[in-house]
């Protein structure tokens, strides 16, 4: 166990941030799954900008890598256009 005050505080902060990041990453993954499960073009077209925005925000705060966000957005755009 950590002995320094600063390291104890850092452990608390890290755990809080980890839970925060986990929540937003999971929420975004579920939104991506929902979009991929959609077979209606109109509904998918409405959902795509929201999911895209979520991915950009995760990349901005470095929960996921920016290239991963770009790859997911690209694949989702192809999917929506194919419908």
N, CA, C and O of each residue as an XYZ file, in Angstrom:
332
protein
N       0.845     -1.197      0.000
C       0.000      0.000      0.000
C       0.880      1.246      0.000
O       1.971      1.249      0.570
N       0.397      2.289     -0.638
C       1.144      3.539     -0.748
C       1.254      4.236      0.604
O       0.332      4.197      1.418
N       2.394      4.868      0.821
C       2.633      5.557      2.093
C       2.538      7.071      1.989
O       2.209      7.745      2.965
N       2.823      7.600      0.819
C       2.818      9.048      0.661
C       1.408      9.574      0.454
O       0.562      8.930     -0.168
N       1.184     10.758      0.992
C      -0.130     11.390      0.828
C      -0.465     11.581     -0.650
O      -1.591     11.334     -1.081
N       0.520     12.018     -1.408
C       0.283     12.302     -2.828
C      -0.048     11.028     -3.604
O      -0.884     11.050     -4.508
N       0.603      9.921     -3.254
C       0.325      8.675     -3.982
C      -1.039      8.114     -3.589
O      -1.709      7.493     -4.414
N      -1.453      8.322     -2.355
C      -2.793      7.885     -1.930
C      -3.857      8.681     -2.683
O      -4.856      8.129     -3.144
N      -3.624      9.987     -2.799
C      -4.548     10.842     -3.537
C      -4.581     10.443     -5.019
O      -5.645     10.395     -5.637
N      -3.403     10.162     -5.571
C      -3.327      9.764     -6.975
C      -4.116      8.480     -7.216
O      -4.782      8.352     -8.243
N      -4.052      7.537     -6.295
C      -4.811      6.283     -6.408
C      -6.311      6.577     -6.433
O      -7.048      6.006     -7.238
N      -6.760      7.471     -5.544
C      -8.181      7.851     -5.517
C      -8.599      8.491     -6.838
O      -9.640      8.152     -7.402
N      -7.782      9.411     -7.319
C      -8.105     10.109     -8.566
C      -8.145      9.151     -9.752
O      -9.034      9.228    -10.599
N      -7.174      8.256     -9.796
C      -7.086      7.309    -10.898
C      -8.301      6.399    -10.935
O      -8.853      6.143    -12.005
N      -8.720      5.913     -9.785
C      -9.880      5.021     -9.715
C     -11.151      5.745    -10.166
O     -11.969      5.189    -10.899
N     -11.301      6.985     -9.719
C     -12.471      7.779    -10.099
C     -12.493      8.018    -11.612
O     -13.538      7.893    -12.250
N     -11.335      8.360    -12.175
C     -11.237      8.619    -13.610
C     -11.469      7.341    -14.413
O     -12.095      7.374    -15.472
N     -10.954      6.195    -13.898
C     -11.126      4.920    -14.584
C     -12.598      4.558    -14.703
O     -13.051      4.122    -15.761
N     -13.344      4.739    -13.617
C     -14.776      4.438    -13.636
C     -15.522      5.369    -14.589
O     -16.432      4.944    -15.301
N     -15.131      6.633    -14.594
C     -15.732      7.627    -15.483
C     -15.495      7.238    -16.940
O     -16.429      7.225    -17.742
N     -14.246      6.921    -17.281
C     -13.897      6.542    -18.653
C     -14.609      5.261    -19.062
O     -15.080      5.138    -20.193
N     -14.687      4.305    -18.134
C     -15.324      3.027    -18.411
C     -16.800      3.225    -18.754
O     -17.316      2.596    -19.678
N     -17.471      4.094    -18.012
C     -18.883      4.375    -18.250
C     -19.096      4.928    -19.654
O     -19.951      4.436    -20.390
N     -18.324      5.948    -20.032
C     -18.506      6.578    -21.335
C     -18.096      5.663    -22.479
O     -18.726      5.675    -23.537
N     -17.045      4.869    -22.280
C     -16.617      3.934    -23.317
C     -17.690      2.870    -23.537
O     -17.983      2.514    -24.679
N     -18.272      2.364    -22.462
C     -19.304      1.326    -22.556
C     -20.556      1.894    -23.226
O     -21.160      1.237    -24.074
N     -20.943      3.100    -22.849
C     -22.110      3.746    -23.433
C     -21.932      3.917    -24.944
O     -22.859      3.675    -25.718
N     -20.753      4.327    -25.345
C     -20.472      4.517    -26.764
C     -20.465      3.186    -27.503
O     -21.000      3.091    -28.608
N     -19.867      2.157    -26.909
C     -19.851      0.829    -27.539
C     -21.276      0.323    -27.749
O     -21.582     -0.257    -28.791
N     -22.147      0.541    -26.762
C     -23.544      0.118    -26.898
C     -24.247      0.898    -28.010
O     -25.071      0.341    -28.735
N     -23.923      2.187    -28.145
C     -24.522      3.001    -29.202
C     -24.064      2.501    -30.577
O     -24.851      2.474    -31.523
N     -22.795      2.107    -30.685
C     -22.272      1.565    -31.942
C     -22.992      0.253    -32.266
O     -23.380      0.020    -33.411
N     -23.167     -0.596    -31.259
C     -23.884     -1.863    -31.463
C     -25.312     -1.624    -31.921
O     -25.815     -2.313    -32.809
N     -25.963     -0.638    -31.305
C     -27.350     -0.320    -31.661
C     -27.432      0.151    -33.119
O     -28.348     -0.225    -33.851
N     -26.470      0.972    -33.526
C     -26.443      1.458    -34.899
C     -26.213      0.314    -35.882
O     -26.853      0.258    -36.931
N     -25.308     -0.591    -35.549
C     -25.030     -1.724    -36.435
C     -26.216     -2.681    -36.533
O     -26.405     -3.348    -37.550
N     -27.012     -2.740    -35.467
C     -28.174     -3.632    -35.451
C     -29.353     -3.047    -36.216
O     -30.290     -3.768    -36.559
N     -29.314     -1.758    -36.484
C     -30.405     -1.083    -37.178
C     -30.428     -1.467    -38.655
O     -29.396     -1.475    -39.326
N     -31.628     -1.786    -39.147
C     -31.762     -2.111    -40.568
C     -32.566     -1.044    -41.318
O     -32.723     -1.121    -42.537
N     -33.074     -0.051    -40.586
C     -33.834      1.038    -41.191
C     -32.895      2.198    -41.522
O     -32.221      2.727    -40.638
N     -32.853      2.586    -42.786
C     -31.906      3.623    -43.221
C     -32.164      4.970    -42.560
O     -31.223      5.661    -42.169
N     -33.431      5.345    -42.434
C     -33.773      6.645    -41.844
C     -33.324      6.712    -40.383
O     -32.747      7.708    -39.946
N     -33.590      5.659    -39.648
C     -33.199      5.607    -38.225
C     -31.671      5.609    -38.081
O     -31.122      6.274    -37.203
N     -31.000      4.861    -38.951
C     -29.535      4.799    -38.915
C     -28.929      6.160    -39.252
O     -27.936      6.566    -38.649
N     -29.522      6.860    -40.209
C     -29.033      8.181    -40.601
C     -29.188      9.192    -39.471
O     -28.371     10.103    -39.342
N     -30.228      9.041    -38.650
C     -30.423      9.918    -37.499
C     -29.441      9.576    -36.376
O     -28.958     10.457    -35.664
N     -29.160      8.297    -36.237
C     -28.309      7.825    -35.146
C     -26.827      8.071    -35.417
O     -26.052      8.299    -34.488
N     -26.433      8.025    -36.696
C     -25.007      8.119    -37.045
C     -24.310      9.381    -36.515
O     -23.228      9.256    -35.941
N     -24.873     10.593    -36.678
C     -24.178     11.785    -36.165
C     -23.972     11.757    -34.651
O     -22.956     12.241    -34.151
N     -24.929     11.195    -33.926
C     -24.801     11.113    -32.470
C     -23.668     10.180    -32.070
O     -22.862     10.499    -31.196
N     -23.620      9.025    -32.721
C     -22.575      8.039    -32.425
C     -21.211      8.593    -32.830
O     -20.224      8.416    -32.117
N     -21.165      9.255    -33.964
C     -19.926      9.850    -34.449
C     -19.401     10.890    -33.461
O     -18.203     10.951    -33.186
N     -20.299     11.695    -32.939
C     -19.936     12.705    -31.956
C     -19.405     12.057    -30.671
O     -18.432     12.529    -30.083
N     -20.054     10.979    -30.251
C     -19.597     10.264    -29.046
C     -18.176      9.743    -29.235
O     -17.342      9.845    -28.336
N     -17.912      9.185    -30.414
C     -16.572      8.653    -30.705
C     -15.528      9.774    -30.716
O     -14.423      9.600    -30.202
N     -15.878     10.912    -31.297
C     -14.951     12.046    -31.323
C     -14.630     12.534    -29.913
O     -13.484     12.858    -29.603
N     -15.651     12.582    -29.067
C     -15.435     13.038    -27.695
C     -14.530     12.072    -26.926
O     -13.671     12.501    -26.156
N     -14.723     10.774    -27.137
C     -13.862      9.796    -26.476
C     -12.419      9.925    -26.956
O     -11.483      9.792    -26.167
N     -12.241     10.184    -28.247
C     -10.895     10.349    -28.780
C     -10.259     11.625    -28.242
O      -9.058     11.664    -27.972
N     -11.065     12.659    -28.089
C     -10.560     13.938    -27.610
C     -10.010     13.837    -26.188
O      -8.983     14.437    -25.871
N     -10.690     13.086    -25.344
C     -10.226     12.928    -23.957
C      -9.356     11.687    -23.787
O      -9.052     11.268    -22.670
N      -8.960     11.104    -24.929
C      -8.018      9.983    -24.990
C      -8.475      8.725    -24.274
O      -7.661      7.998    -23.704
N      -9.773      8.466    -24.302
C     -10.276      7.191    -23.795
C     -10.009      6.131    -24.852
O      -9.629      5.002    -24.538
N     -10.217      6.514    -26.121
C      -9.833      5.650    -27.235
C      -8.897      6.455    -28.137
O      -8.874      7.685    -28.080
N      -8.142      5.766    -28.952
C      -7.203      6.430    -29.850
C      -7.968      7.103    -30.991
O      -9.011      6.618    -31.429
N      -7.433      8.218    -31.459
C      -8.116      8.973    -32.523
C      -8.265      8.158    -33.801
O      -9.252      8.312    -34.521
N      -7.290      7.288    -34.090
C      -7.388      6.463    -35.297
C      -8.482      5.412    -35.159
O      -9.156      5.080    -36.134
N      -8.657      4.892    -33.953
C      -9.726      3.920    -33.718
C     -11.079      4.593    -33.929
O     -11.977      4.016    -34.543
N     -11.220      5.804    -33.423
C     -12.463      6.557    -33.614
C     -12.718      6.785    -35.102
O     -13.844      6.623    -35.573
N     -11.685      7.157    -35.835
C     -11.819      7.402    -37.269
C     -12.210      6.134    -38.015
O     -13.074      6.162    -38.891
N     -11.565      5.015    -37.663
C     -11.879      3.746    -38.313
C     -13.330      3.337    -38.052
O     -14.027      2.899    -38.967
N     -13.778      3.478    -36.810
C     -15.161      3.120    -36.467
C     -16.152      4.010    -37.224
O     -17.142      3.521    -37.767
N     -15.880      5.317    -37.258
C     -16.769      6.243    -37.959
C     -16.845      5.908    -39.440
O     -17.919      5.953    -40.040
N     -15.708      5.574    -40.024
C     -15.660      5.240    -41.437
C     -16.478      3.981    -41.730
O     -17.263      3.951    -42.677
N     -16.288      2.947    -40.915
C     -17.021      1.695    -41.121
C     -18.518      1.895    -40.918
O     -19.330      1.318    -41.641
N     -18.878      2.707    -39.940
C     -20.299      2.973    -39.688
C     -20.913      3.774    -40.850
O     -22.059      3.536    -41.232
N     -20.156      4.708    -41.398
C     -20.648      5.503    -42.528
C     -20.896      4.597    -43.739
O     -21.901      4.740    -44.436
N     -19.978      3.673    -43.977
C     -20.152      2.723    -45.071
C     -21.406      1.889    -44.845
O     -22.181      1.654    -45.772
N     -21.600      1.444    -43.605
C     -22.765      0.637    -43.262
C     -24.062      1.401    -43.500
O     -25.002      0.874    -44.095
N     -24.106      2.649    -43.030
C     -25.318      3.471    -43.169
C     -25.615      3.734    -44.646
O     -26.772      3.701    -45.064
N     -24.573      3.996    -45.433
C     -24.771      4.274    -46.867
C     -25.210      3.042    -47.640
O     -25.883      3.167    -48.663
N     -24.841      1.851    -47.171
C     -25.231      0.611    -47.840
C     -26.712      0.281    -47.638
O     -27.325     -0.385    -48.472
N     -27.273      0.748    -46.537
C     -28.680      0.417    -46.235
C     -29.633      0.896    -47.312
O     -30.842      0.693    -47.202
